[in-house]
Amino acid sequence: MTEPSATENGIEVYLQPIGRRILIPPGQNLLDAAREAGVELMSLCGGEGLCDSCHIRVVEGELSPITQAERNFFSETELQDGHRLACQAIPLNNVKIDVPSQSLTTPQRLQLEGIEAEVDLNPPVIGVDVHVTPPTLEDLRSDATRLEDAIQEVDSLPMIGHRTLRVLPHILRENEWSLRAVLRESEVVGFLPSETKLYGLAVDVGTTKLAAYLVDIAQGETVAKIGDMNPQIAYGEDVVSRIAYVNKHADGGHTLQSKLIEVLNGMMGDLCSQAGVTQDQILEVVVVGNTVMHHLFAGFPVRQLGESPYVPVLTEPVEIQAAYLDLKVAPGAYVYLPPNIAGYVGADHVAMLISTRVWETDQTTLAVDIGTNTEITLATGGRLLSCSCASGPAFEGAHIRDGMRAAPGAIERVQFLNGEAHLQTIGNIPPVGICGSGILDAVAGMLTEGLLDQRGVLQGDDPRFLKVDDKGAFILSPAAQNGHDRDILVTRSDVNEIQLAKGAIRTGIDILLMEGGIPLDSVDRLIIAGAFGTYIDIESAINVSMFPDLPRDRFEQVGNAAGAGARDLLISTTLRQKAEEIARKVEYVELTTHPEFTRSYMERLYFNQ
Amino acid sequence: MTEPSATENGIEVYLQPIGRRILIPPGQNLLDAAREAGVELMSLCGGEGLCDSCHIRVVEGELSPITQAERNFFSETELQDGHRLACQAIPLNNVKIDVPSQSLTTPQRLQLEGIEAEVDLNPPVIGVDVHVTPPTLEDLRSDATRLEDAIQEVDSLPMIGHRTLRVLPHILRENEWSLRAVLRESEVVGFLPSETKLYGLAVDVGTTKLAAYLVDIAQGETVAKIGDMNPQIAYGEDVVSRIAYVNKHADGGHTLQSKLIEVLNGMMGDLCSQAGVTQDQILEVVVVGNTVMHHLFAGFPVRQLGESPYVPVLTEPVEIQAAYLDLKVAPGAYVYLPPNIAGYVGADHVAMLISTRVWETDQTTLAVDIGTNTEITLATGGRLLSCSCASGPAFEGAHIRDGMRAAPGAIERVQFLNGEAHLQTIGNIPPVGICGSGILDAVAGMLTEGLLDQRGVLQGDDPRFLKVDDKGAFILSPAAQNGHDRDILVTRSDVNEIQLAKGAIRTGIDILLMEGGIPLDSVDRLIIAGAFGTYIDIESAINVSMFPDLPRDRFEQVGNAAGAGARDLLISTTLRQKAEEIARKVEYVELTTHPEFTRSYMERLYFNQ
């Protein structure tokens, strides 16, 4: 985490969650500053403080005093919590600002699509329509007993959870003693008017992004999907800084949990309006995430995940009542969290293995989920070997001088044609910064063009080279062309960050293959999942030797495979059993203590196959 | 419920929960008014508004504007919620005031004692001390798995609830990998340092009063007990008015539930300090109450309990996680609620049947729990017949002109010696009003003295008679003698209230005996439970023909038998099974539709055996 401090060149404004750092002159307000950097904030009143559309929150650093305009829109508690209007607030020193997605004119790109394989439909909840005999002074059975009796006539004797019982008297009388009881094994988890459709919610909680899918649980069809940013970003960019936040703040775990739940409830509300469904119709939830996200969501402690030997509280699957987590779904619904494999190979990787069906293939397969931590599984000859590589946040645009997340204006593709860099940005607008796939392309291109050597050192004296802080840099987008009065650069440090990231991933692949006794060219499939993995150019990834130089048709980019796995686990209890089998079966390979790790990593920092 | 309205004689102040109504002149503040009526409020600063010891809350009616002194002690929210200082607040019209027990110099008398029969000790939770192998990079089992493995070595493989898991990583590391796991059947519900003692909490939630017992659950010993008022009184004196409150207010059920839980948490805190125990050591809770209290505590709807045919949501026993109810005990602890029998024969009656061992006697036994509703069970020849009688609140001092609850200054005993009424008050202070046992004595004495006839009409022209609102009344305590400038009377209406109450109870006894085919004199035992039942004079109760004229040694006054039953159920799963058997076995007799009810009731309104 960068601590804010004054710099000579001006005041640094770090815009979260899009991950853009900008330098502004003293006295400039945040609305203007963001706009000049190409980050378009909403501003319905034109920056007059007459509306709250440019609502932001200061996370670190000092802003100018609160104005009356801001007092009109925010409560005392909100003001204390750092809520401000961008048009009113002027940074007094380096600041970190949280920009909620509603305040952005164009949202960040979120990866929602993923493969949808055939699923053996076998949902955990089913609806049973019954008619119940109303009570009389001669038949004084309780509401619960008479319902249980009615269900027993068509199914086995159920148990009714006490949260569910709370709505029973009303719904029985409102619907003239006919209703649909929702059974989850032998437990009644919900009541609805007869023949009401049942839905489930699948959620992928990424460290950065959230994806949620509303699924018709009887049909197995996704009826709506939505993405949003993980609001925990305001408390730490990566899992390590979130653990640090929780360790430092007594109620930190609860804060991170409730911020996340609040956003998930909002997403659920949107999904329900999209599909014309009520939240009471959501009877089951599946949440996947890495082990830290999993623990924070469930309210488990995370301190021990930040300390060697990084053990999770538990690896078994968890079922929690949704109401206990304040998720606004049917009051008796459960949340299923798939098993974790280890402290740094979480339920999201299990979900990815489920959706890619890696476990049922005879082919030797590498499944790679690239993120701040990259999880890799090698499936070969009935074995599953998994590891986690600390690939770092470079591919999320962090730790890169002009890096940013995959939001509008991000350079996402770089091609060198006749020695000249051709850029493509998200939204086809003038470039604002570089996102993960862009920086990978840029570095790969610079290698091919001979602008970089294998150690990552700038070669020759290309006119596009300049010095920044005494180190070399390459002008990717000159100020004159991008209209922002500021060159967009690829620095020597940026190249080093990519070396660290790709080196970690490649070392993971090497060691897994070594442990599996598999020669490189015996890999039949290399599956790449995750948002970054979807957008990268395979050629570039091979160029920088992040991936082995296999025939290109062996690579598959599968999108949000964790989200797809969450959907699979929502509609199939058979796959839940499979997930538990997988988690038990996986041989976890700890890289950091592996005898080959250091040697391999040192070698893989260089750009050579 | 009496709506406040101005009266000619002054302003009426109704003090809750002690149930005292007083008339005061306009302009008098609440502190002075209460004192003149004999209700001693705390006042450390002498009524100067310099402390908040005379803290009260206005429930209905208008008081003088809030003073600066009050702003010093209460937040805006508290002020809006009616919190005031009695020394600052002057009633502007008839008001209903809630006096918290801390604001009273002497607390109301609460019935805590009850029989303690031998119990087959068989607690639902047990402690297992284990040592767990710490994790290393070679042994990466999760915290949960390694604990489960350790427990399995000494017991069977347990399941760890997710609330409990939350504290596991910390307690394992804090205690160097040794701990006491608390098992509830196969579920781990808590973790404590090794060899820590386990406690349980038994609670009797009465409509008016609360009693709580802290029990060493392995030894079966009560280590501390405490009583308090049910804070729901501020929302309705009896179950009918509480149901009405919930029906009228969207969030009413939640309000009543959370007020109750808040007071229970306070009581628990006090019990723990008394006994030097931490709340984390409370691993099991048993709560008993009538069906309405049961439903409100558990958060079940009560509307249908107020409408014929008065069916409960459920009659089966309920186990709820304490954390879900916000009870501040060990995070994984459960609350056990014994079964209900019917809408008006609740879990408290089942608990009473448990503690009095009525189910294991060969003797024909009547067990009577007197309250606003009186539940009666007849045990005879292996059968259990139960009914509920609407005896009304007269025995709580309500609906009686000078009635009050059993608080200091209440006339609790009346004896006529040589024609003169001798009074005994609680706390031996000048009489303030009459509580239930006092009014029963007074009416019984007036009957014996020939001051009343069998229909309840005042006889003769005793000099102590006077007219109130055109109806006769008897001066029990003349103003000149009690020092309050106000006669304490027994009016014709008061006598009628006692007739209604005792008539209902006696009709219940008659019909149960009829249904059981038992002649009156075959009743071997008549057990009287409850606070009122503990303090009444059996002779007076027989005199007014509330109870049959059986030999006196057949009567037993057992105190808080429901509370005692709750304790029994806390330490014995055998008795829990017995409670469930009893609830299934009871033959519920609905009085209101019984063919003999009207005839019997009309007859039993009179004072004759």
CSV table of N, CA, C and O in Angstrom, one decimal, chain B residues 15 18 21 41 67 88 121 153 183 194 208 226 233 261 271 287 305 368 420 432 453 462 486 511 521 537 587-588 607:
chain,number,residue,atom,x,y,z
B,15,LEU,N,-48.3,4.4,36.4
B,15,LEU,CA,-46.9,4.0,36.5
B,15,LEU,C,-46.7,2.6,36.2
B,15,LEU,O,-47.3,1.7,36.9
B,18,ILE,N,-45.0,-1.2,37.7
B,18,ILE,CA,-45.6,-1.6,39.0
B,18,ILE,C,-47.1,-1.5,39.0
B,18,ILE,O,-47.7,-2.1,39.9
B,21,ARG,N,-51.9,3.4,39.6
B,21,ARG,CA,-52.5,4.6,39.0
B,21,ARG,C,-52.6,5.7,40.1
B,21,ARG,O,-53.1,5.4,41.2
B,41,LEU,N,-39.0,7.0,43.8
B,41,LEU,CA,-38.0,7.0,42.7
B,41,LEU,C,-36.7,7.4,43.2
B,41,LEU,O,-36.6,8.2,44.2
B,67,THR,N,-36.4,19.9,28.9
B,67,THR,CA,-35.6,21.0,29.5
B,67,THR,C,-34.1,20.7,29.1
B,67,THR,O,-33.7,19.7,28.6
B,88,GLN,N,-38.1,16.7,36.0
B,88,GLN,CA,-38.2,17.8,35.1
B,88,GLN,C,-39.6,17.8,34.4
B,88,GLN,O,-40.0,18.8,33.8
B,121,LEU,N,-28.9,-36.1,35.9
B,121,LEU,CA,-28.0,-35.1,35.2
B,121,LEU,C,-27.5,-35.7,33.9
B,121,LEU,O,-26.9,-36.8,33.8
B,153,GLU,N,-10.2,-38.5,18.0
B,153,GLU,CA,-9.4,-39.5,18.8
B,153,GLU,C,-10.0,-39.8,20.1
B,153,GLU,O,-9.8,-40.9,20.7
B,183,LEU,N,-19.1,-29.9,23.0
B,183,LEU,CA,-19.9,-30.7,22.1
B,183,LEU,C,-21.3,-30.7,22.5
B,183,LEU,O,-21.7,-30.9,23.6
B,194,SER,N,-8.7,-24.8,28.0
B,194,SER,CA,-8.9,-26.2,28.6
B,194,SER,C,-9.4,-26.1,30.0
B,194,SER,O,-9.0,-25.2,30.8
B,208,THR,N,-45.4,-10.6,32.7
B,208,THR,CA,-45.0,-9.5,33.6
B,208,THR,C,-43.6,-9.5,34.0
B,208,THR,O,-42.9,-8.5,34.0
B,226,ILE,N,-31.6,-14.2,39.2
B,226,ILE,CA,-31.9,-12.8,39.1
B,226,ILE,C,-33.3,-12.6,38.5
B,226,ILE,O,-33.8,-13.5,37.7
B,233,ILE,N,-44.1,-4.9,28.9
B,233,ILE,CA,-45.2,-4.3,29.6
B,233,ILE,C,-45.5,-2.9,29.1
B,233,ILE,O,-46.7,-2.5,29.0
B,261,ILE,N,-34.9,-9.1,24.5
B,261,ILE,CA,-33.6,-9.6,24.5
B,261,ILE,C,-32.6,-8.7,25.1
B,261,ILE,O,-31.7,-9.1,25.8
B,271,LEU,N,-25.8,-11.7,36.1
B,271,LEU,CA,-25.6,-13.1,36.6
B,271,LEU,C,-24.1,-13.4,36.5
B,271,LEU,O,-23.5,-14.0,37.4
B,287,VAL,N,-35.4,-21.4,27.4
B,287,VAL,CA,-36.4,-20.3,27.6
B,287,VAL,C,-37.8,-20.9,27.7
B,287,VAL,O,-38.1,-21.7,26.8
B,305,LEU,N,-52.6,-16.1,17.1
B,305,LEU,CA,-52.8,-16.5,18.5
B,305,LEU,C,-53.9,-15.6,19.1
B,305,LEU,O,-54.4,-15.9,20.2
B,368,VAL,N,-51.8,-26.1,39.1
B,368,VAL,CA,-52.5,-24.8,38.7
B,368,VAL,C,-51.4,-23.7,38.6
B,368,VAL,O,-50.7,-23.5,39.6
B,420,GLU,N,-61.9,-5.8,62.7
B,420,GLU,CA,-61.0,-4.7,62.2
B,420,GLU,C,-60.0,-5.3,61.2
B,420,GLU,O,-59.4,-6.3,61.5
B,432,VAL,N,-49.5,1.7,49.9
B,432,VAL,CA,-49.6,2.5,48.7
B,432,VAL,C,-50.7,2.0,47.8
B,432,VAL,O,-51.4,2.8,47.2
B,453,ASP,N,-72.2,-10.3,50.4
B,453,ASP,CA,-73.0,-11.6,50.3
B,453,ASP,C,-72.4,-12.4,49.2
B,453,ASP,O,-71.4,-12.1,48.6
B,462,ASP,N,-72.1,-0.6,57.2
B,462,ASP,CA,-70.8,-0.5,58.0
B,462,ASP,C,-70.3,0.9,57.8
B,462,ASP,O,-70.4,1.5,56.7
B,486,ARG,N,-55.4,9.9,51.2
B,486,ARG,CA,-56.2,9.3,50.2
B,486,ARG,C,-56.6,7.9,50.7
B,486,ARG,O,-55.7,7.1,51.1
B,511,ILE,N,-64.3,-28.5,35.2
B,511,ILE,CA,-64.5,-29.2,33.9
B,511,ILE,C,-63.4,-30.2,33.7
B,511,ILE,O,-63.7,-31.3,33.2
B,521,ASP,N,-63.3,-34.9,45.9
B,521,ASP,CA,-62.5,-35.3,47.0
B,521,ASP,C,-61.4,-36.4,46.7
B,521,ASP,O,-60.7,-36.8,47.6
B,537,ASP,N,-53.0,-16.7,50.4
B,537,ASP,CA,-53.4,-17.5,51.6
B,537,ASP,C,-54.4,-18.5,51.1
B,537,ASP,O,-55.5,-18.2,50.5
B,587,GLU,N,-54.1,-34.2,26.8
B,587,GLU,CA,-55.4,-34.0,26.2
B,587,GLU,C,-55.8,-32.6,26.5
B,587,GLU,O,-56.1,-32.2,27.6
B,588,TYR,N,-55.8,-31.7,25.4
B,588,TYR,CA,-56.2,-30.3,25.7
B,588,TYR,C,-57.7,-30.2,25.7
B,588,TYR,O,-58.4,-30.7,24.8
B,607,PHE,N,-69.9,-16.7,45.4
B,607,PHE,CA,-69.0,-17.2,46.4
B,607,PHE,C,-69.5,-18.4,47.2
B,607,PHE,O,-70.0,-18.2,48.3
